[in-house]
Amino acid sequence: MPPRSNAAASGGTSSTLPAIDLPDDMGVCACGEASRRAFDNSAPEYDSLVGQEELFMGLRLLRWWLLGKSEGRVLEVACGTARNIDYFRAAPDGATEPSQGVTSLTLVDASQGMLDEARRKARERSTSRGALAEVRVVKASAEALPLDDGEFDTVADTFGLCSMDDPVGALLEMQRVCKPGGKILLLEHGIGTWEFINGLLERSAPKHFAKWGCWYNRDVDAIVKASGLRVVSRSRWHFGTTYVYECEPASKAELDAIRSRRGG
């Protein structure tokens, strides 16, 4: 299926509305510019292109189930067209505890075309029942988030690691901006548990990337392990090609050690 967007970009702009070695193709890749172009080009039709397939595969239910765990100040990385915006449960007025729901939502993506669609949806949500109190839209790379350490209670990413230049680096950034003990929620696709399916993915991956800016044959488990994330729960669907993770960030000392080993 087409991925959620997050191509690499330098810098960041925003607007506010009411521990293992990886193979080269699973580490840093020079795919950001191609990914960004693909997402910019597909943005206006993106939702209609992926809608039927997501419905058939039950991905809407997985999005709803996972993102319903979001609470407090929420960051969504590689937000794409904001397909998830209706799955975030708004906190009631006057809420004082993160567990009461989402108090603010920050949407980050590197594709301007995708962010234009996300901004439109955020405006529509602001006038609907159950509107989120604050939605912020930020253009930035997932690998270099222009956000403060420990700023968020929850960080979410759905189908974004496949299109990132450095997916491990992106997960390190997600952990940096997540508060200690906070939630990191991941819904991703990658290699499966059946060799036959993996062979199909391997052969079709270059063509898929050229069209969608996504490598859908990455080893998600290896990427998560390399980032140091503390896994709370994990499940796999669709012959193992769909991954659902609930994690907590590693300690600052652990993250610093991983960055040091990576030369960052």
Tab-separated table of C-alpha atoms in Angstrom:
chain	number	residue	atom	x	y	z
A	1	MET	CA	0.000	0.000	0.000
A	2	PRO	CA	1.159	3.622	-0.385
A	3	PRO	CA	2.938	4.946	2.698
A	4	ARG	CA	2.334	7.937	4.885
A	5	SER	CA	4.636	10.765	3.928
A	6	ASN	CA	7.851	11.994	5.462
A	7	ALA	CA	10.610	12.980	3.126
A	8	ALA	CA	13.715	14.636	4.518
A	9	ALA	CA	13.865	18.423	4.667
A	10	SER	CA	16.104	20.989	6.272
A	11	GLY	CA	14.886	23.415	8.884
A	12	GLY	CA	11.291	23.769	10.011
A	13	THR	CA	8.337	26.105	9.666
A	14	SER	CA	5.090	26.025	11.599
A	15	SER	CA	1.597	27.447	11.744
A	16	THR	CA	-1.010	27.184	14.471
A	17	LEU	CA	-4.745	26.723	13.951
A	18	PRO	CA	-7.852	27.451	16.604
A	19	ALA	CA	21.770	-1.198	19.516
A	20	ILE	CA	22.561	-3.289	16.421
A	21	ASP	CA	24.160	-2.571	13.059
A	22	LEU	CA	21.722	-2.371	10.171
A	23	PRO	CA	22.299	-3.278	6.536
A	24	ASP	CA	22.755	-0.216	4.339
A	25	ASP	CA	19.198	-0.298	3.007
A	26	MET	CA	17.789	-0.246	6.545
A	27	GLY	CA	19.966	2.551	7.849
A	28	VAL	CA	20.630	5.894	6.196
A	29	CYS	CA	19.573	6.227	2.565
A	30	ALA	CA	19.529	9.119	0.126
A	31	CYS	CA	15.817	8.867	-0.613
A	32	GLY	CA	14.469	12.065	0.948
A	33	GLU	CA	14.209	14.291	-2.111
A	34	ALA	CA	12.590	11.569	-4.220
A	35	SER	CA	10.126	10.806	-1.425
A	36	ARG	CA	9.215	14.451	-1.021
A	37	ARG	CA	8.550	14.878	-4.731
A	38	ALA	CA	6.392	11.748	-4.780
A	39	PHE	CA	4.288	12.950	-1.861
A	40	ASP	CA	3.983	16.507	-3.157
A	41	ASN	CA	2.721	15.149	-6.478
A	42	SER	CA	0.219	12.699	-4.974
A	43	ALA	CA	-1.084	14.883	-2.127
A	44	PRO	CA	-4.356	16.118	-3.712
A	45	GLU	CA	-5.476	12.572	-4.628
A	46	TYR	CA	-3.692	10.699	-1.857
A	47	ASP	CA	-6.692	9.918	0.346
A	48	SER	CA	-8.755	8.587	-2.541
A	49	LEU	CA	-5.804	6.472	-3.724
A	50	VAL	CA	-5.326	4.692	-0.400
A	51	GLY	CA	-8.856	4.731	1.015
A	52	GLN	CA	-10.260	1.530	-0.470
A	53	GLU	CA	-7.133	-0.500	0.224
A	54	GLU	CA	-7.027	0.664	3.842
A	55	LEU	CA	-10.676	-0.259	4.291
A	56	PHE	CA	-10.129	-3.721	2.788
A	57	MET	CA	-7.078	-4.398	4.993
A	58	GLY	CA	-8.705	-3.151	8.180
A	59	LEU	CA	-6.079	-0.455	8.653
A	60	ARG	CA	-8.630	2.111	9.765
A	61	LEU	CA	-9.450	-0.098	12.720
A	62	LEU	CA	-5.761	-0.443	13.591
A	63	ARG	CA	-5.331	3.329	13.388
A	64	TRP	CA	-8.358	3.876	15.624
A	65	TRP	CA	-7.227	1.281	18.163
A	66	LEU	CA	-3.624	2.485	18.395
A	67	LEU	CA	-4.115	6.234	18.234
A	68	GLY	CA	-6.932	6.047	20.757
A	69	LYS	CA	-4.140	5.490	23.286
A	70	SER	CA	-2.822	9.016	22.648
A	71	GLU	CA	-3.031	11.452	25.524
A	72	GLY	CA	-1.965	14.917	26.593
A	73	ARG	CA	0.321	16.845	24.261
A	74	VAL	CA	0.574	14.757	21.080
A	75	LEU	CA	3.050	14.882	18.207
A	76	GLU	CA	2.325	13.039	14.972
A	77	VAL	CA	5.426	12.607	12.815
A	78	ALA	CA	5.057	12.049	9.054
A	79	CYS	CA	1.439	13.144	9.358
A	80	GLY	CA	0.825	13.159	5.602
A	81	THR	CA	-2.655	14.483	4.807
A	82	ALA	CA	-3.688	14.111	8.476
A	83	ARG	CA	-5.570	10.876	7.835
A	84	ASN	CA	-5.395	10.203	11.572
A	85	ILE	CA	-6.829	13.463	12.834
A	86	ASP	CA	-10.265	11.996	13.616
A	87	TYR	CA	-8.744	9.185	15.693
A	88	PHE	CA	-7.321	11.501	18.357
A	89	ARG	CA	-9.730	11.787	21.302
A	90	ALA	CA	-10.002	15.404	22.440
A	91	ALA	CA	-9.741	16.098	26.153
A	92	PRO	CA	-12.745	17.821	27.750
A	93	ASP	CA	-12.535	21.527	28.529
A	94	GLY	CA	-10.582	22.153	31.695
A	95	ALA	CA	-8.761	18.808	31.582
A	96	THR	CA	-5.719	18.749	33.854
A	97	GLU	CA	-4.421	15.194	33.352
A	98	PRO	CA	-2.998	13.707	30.114
A	99	SER	CA	-5.109	10.589	30.640
A	100	GLN	CA	-8.244	12.669	30.015
A	101	GLY	CA	-7.479	12.898	26.290
A	102	VAL	CA	-5.527	14.937	23.762
A	103	THR	CA	-4.953	18.541	24.846
A	104	SER	CA	-2.897	19.629	21.813
A	105	LEU	CA	-1.812	18.087	18.511
A	106	THR	CA	1.317	18.956	16.533
A	107	LEU	CA	1.454	17.630	12.963
A	108	VAL	CA	4.881	17.341	11.311
A	109	ASP	CA	5.747	16.450	7.726
A	110	ALA	CA	8.404	17.437	5.188
A	111	SER	CA	6.066	17.506	2.164
A	112	GLN	CA	4.430	20.881	1.595
A	113	GLY	CA	1.720	19.284	-0.519
A	114	MET	CA	0.791	16.879	2.261
A	115	LEU	CA	0.830	19.660	4.862
A	116	ASP	CA	-1.537	21.768	2.761
A	117	GLU	CA	-4.048	18.904	2.919
A	118	ALA	CA	-3.381	18.402	6.640
A	119	ARG	CA	-3.983	22.087	7.338
A	120	ARG	CA	-7.303	21.948	5.486
A	121	LYS	CA	-8.445	18.955	7.547
A	122	ALA	CA	-7.346	20.635	10.765
A	123	ARG	CA	-9.518	23.643	9.934
A	124	GLU	CA	-12.484	21.360	9.231
A	125	ARG	CA	-11.951	19.487	12.514
A	126	SER	CA	-11.795	22.803	14.407
A	127	THR	CA	-15.462	23.458	13.609
A	128	SER	CA	-16.752	19.939	14.260
A	129	ARG	CA	-17.975	18.228	17.382
A	130	GLY	CA	-15.120	16.978	19.546
A	131	ALA	CA	-12.691	19.515	18.096
A	132	LEU	CA	-9.144	19.520	19.408
A	133	ALA	CA	-8.306	22.621	21.424
A	134	GLU	CA	-5.045	23.296	19.595
A	135	VAL	CA	-3.585	21.993	16.339
A	136	ARG	CA	-0.158	23.103	15.136
A	137	VAL	CA	1.269	22.292	11.690
A	138	VAL	CA	5.069	22.145	11.281
A	139	LYS	CA	7.127	21.549	8.143
A	140	ALA	CA	10.241	19.631	9.189
A	141	SER	CA	12.226	16.441	8.795
A	142	ALA	CA	11.542	13.631	11.244
A	143	GLU	CA	15.296	13.233	11.624
A	144	ALA	CA	15.740	16.846	12.833
A	145	LEU	CA	12.634	17.933	14.725
A	146	PRO	CA	12.631	21.658	15.659
A	147	LEU	CA	10.954	20.808	18.972
A	148	ASP	CA	12.009	20.813	22.624
A	149	ASP	CA	13.247	17.848	24.640
A	150	GLY	CA	10.411	16.118	26.500
A	151	GLU	CA	7.775	18.388	24.965
A	152	PHE	CA	5.160	15.686	24.306
A	153	ASP	CA	3.249	13.075	26.285
A	154	THR	CA	2.623	10.979	23.154
A	155	VAL	CA	4.481	10.683	19.848
A	156	ALA	CA	2.825	8.795	16.977
A	157	ASP	CA	3.947	7.690	13.533
A	158	THR	CA	1.926	5.634	11.058
A	159	PHE	CA	3.530	4.274	7.884
A	160	GLY	CA	6.337	6.818	8.008
A	161	LEU	CA	9.552	4.893	8.689
A	162	CYS	CA	9.450	3.441	5.179
A	163	SER	CA	10.057	6.833	3.564
A	164	MET	CA	12.626	8.315	5.935
A	165	ASP	CA	16.275	8.796	5.010
A	166	ASP	CA	17.357	7.597	8.459
A	167	PRO	CA	14.566	5.715	10.265
A	168	VAL	CA	16.707	4.944	13.320
A	169	GLY	CA	17.671	8.605	13.578
A	170	ALA	CA	13.999	9.556	13.318
A	171	LEU	CA	13.098	7.230	16.200
A	172	LEU	CA	15.902	8.762	18.263
A	173	GLU	CA	14.383	12.194	17.634
A	174	MET	CA	10.905	10.954	18.560
A	175	GLN	CA	12.309	9.698	21.852
A	176	ARG	CA	14.112	12.980	22.501
A	177	VAL	CA	10.933	15.045	22.243
A	178	CYS	CA	8.821	12.539	24.226
A	179	LYS	CA	8.738	12.983	27.987
A	180	PRO	CA	10.259	10.213	30.158
A	181	GLY	CA	7.654	7.496	30.576
A	182	GLY	CA	5.584	8.873	27.697
A	183	LYS	CA	4.102	6.892	24.811
A	184	ILE	CA	5.540	6.284	21.365
A	185	LEU	CA	2.971	4.663	19.064
A	186	LEU	CA	4.021	3.100	15.760
A	187	LEU	CA	1.979	1.549	12.944
A	188	GLU	CA	4.370	0.517	10.167
A	189	HIS	CA	4.838	-1.863	7.262
A	190	GLY	CA	7.907	-3.894	6.326
A	191	ILE	CA	9.175	-7.418	5.725
A	192	GLY	CA	6.795	-10.193	6.696
A	193	THR	CA	7.010	-13.647	8.221
A	194	TRP	CA	6.576	-15.537	4.926
A	195	GLU	CA	9.620	-15.821	2.663
A	196	PHE	CA	7.391	-15.963	-0.416
A	197	ILE	CA	5.872	-12.580	0.427
A	198	ASN	CA	9.266	-11.118	1.283
A	199	GLY	CA	10.528	-12.204	-2.118
A	200	LEU	CA	7.664	-10.351	-3.795
A	201	LEU	CA	8.358	-7.257	-1.708
A	202	GLU	CA	12.060	-7.388	-2.527
A	203	ARG	CA	11.479	-7.618	-6.266
A	204	SER	CA	8.846	-4.899	-6.379
A	205	ALA	CA	10.446	-2.495	-3.877
A	206	PRO	CA	12.397	-0.318	-6.373
A	207	LYS	CA	9.331	0.231	-8.554
A	208	HIS	CA	7.189	0.923	-5.483
A	209	PHE	CA	9.707	3.474	-4.217
A	210	ALA	CA	9.852	5.216	-7.585
A	211	LYS	CA	6.071	5.687	-7.508
A	212	TRP	CA	5.395	6.248	-3.802
A	213	GLY	CA	8.710	7.295	-2.242
A	214	CYS	CA	8.548	4.330	0.138
A	215	TRP	CA	10.710	1.279	0.874
A	216	TYR	CA	8.116	-1.183	2.143
A	217	ASN	CA	10.588	-4.037	2.630
A	218	ARG	CA	12.528	-2.651	5.606
A	219	ASP	CA	13.068	-4.729	8.761
A	220	VAL	CA	10.972	-2.742	11.217
A	221	ASP	CA	11.890	-4.908	14.208
A	222	ALA	CA	15.594	-4.306	13.548
A	223	ILE	CA	15.042	-0.559	13.203
A	224	VAL	CA	13.098	-0.382	16.476
A	225	LYS	CA	15.745	-2.418	18.294
A	226	ALA	CA	18.568	-0.250	16.959
A	227	SER	CA	16.818	2.887	18.231
A	228	GLY	CA	16.748	1.656	21.840
A	229	LEU	CA	12.980	1.992	22.202
A	230	ARG	CA	11.493	0.169	25.191
A	231	VAL	CA	8.758	-2.012	23.740
A	232	VAL	CA	5.594	-2.234	25.851
A	233	SER	CA	3.565	-4.236	23.321
A	234	ARG	CA	3.993	-5.442	19.756
A	235	SER	CA	1.782	-7.247	17.254
A	236	ARG	CA	2.011	-8.080	13.555
A	237	TRP	CA	-0.741	-8.434	10.945
A	238	HIS	CA	-1.145	-9.240	7.253
A	239	PHE	CA	1.374	-12.114	7.155
A	240	GLY	CA	3.642	-10.095	9.416
A	241	THR	CA	3.980	-7.110	7.075
A	242	THR	CA	2.049	-4.700	9.329
A	243	TYR	CA	3.620	-3.837	12.692
A	244	VAL	CA	1.874	-2.256	15.693
A	245	TYR	CA	4.065	-1.015	18.521
A	246	GLU	CA	3.437	0.742	21.815
A	247	CYS	CA	6.760	1.878	23.276
A	248	GLU	CA	8.389	4.150	25.828
A	249	PRO	CA	11.498	6.249	25.192
A	250	ALA	CA	14.891	5.049	26.360
A	251	SER	CA	16.713	7.107	28.978
A	252	LYS	CA	18.756	10.133	27.925
A	253	ALA	CA	21.957	8.250	28.764
A	254	GLU	CA	20.906	5.347	26.548
A	255	LEU	CA	19.991	7.674	23.689
A	256	ASP	CA	23.283	9.553	23.995
A	257	ALA	CA	25.175	6.249	23.872
A	258	ILE	CA	23.339	5.168	20.712
A	259	ARG	CA	24.041	8.512	19.036
A	260	SER	CA	27.694	8.249	20.000
A	261	ARG	CA	27.961	4.783	18.457
A	262	ARG	CA	26.324	6.089	15.295
A	263	GLY	CA	28.738	9.017	15.153
A	264	GLY	CA	26.052	11.619	15.824
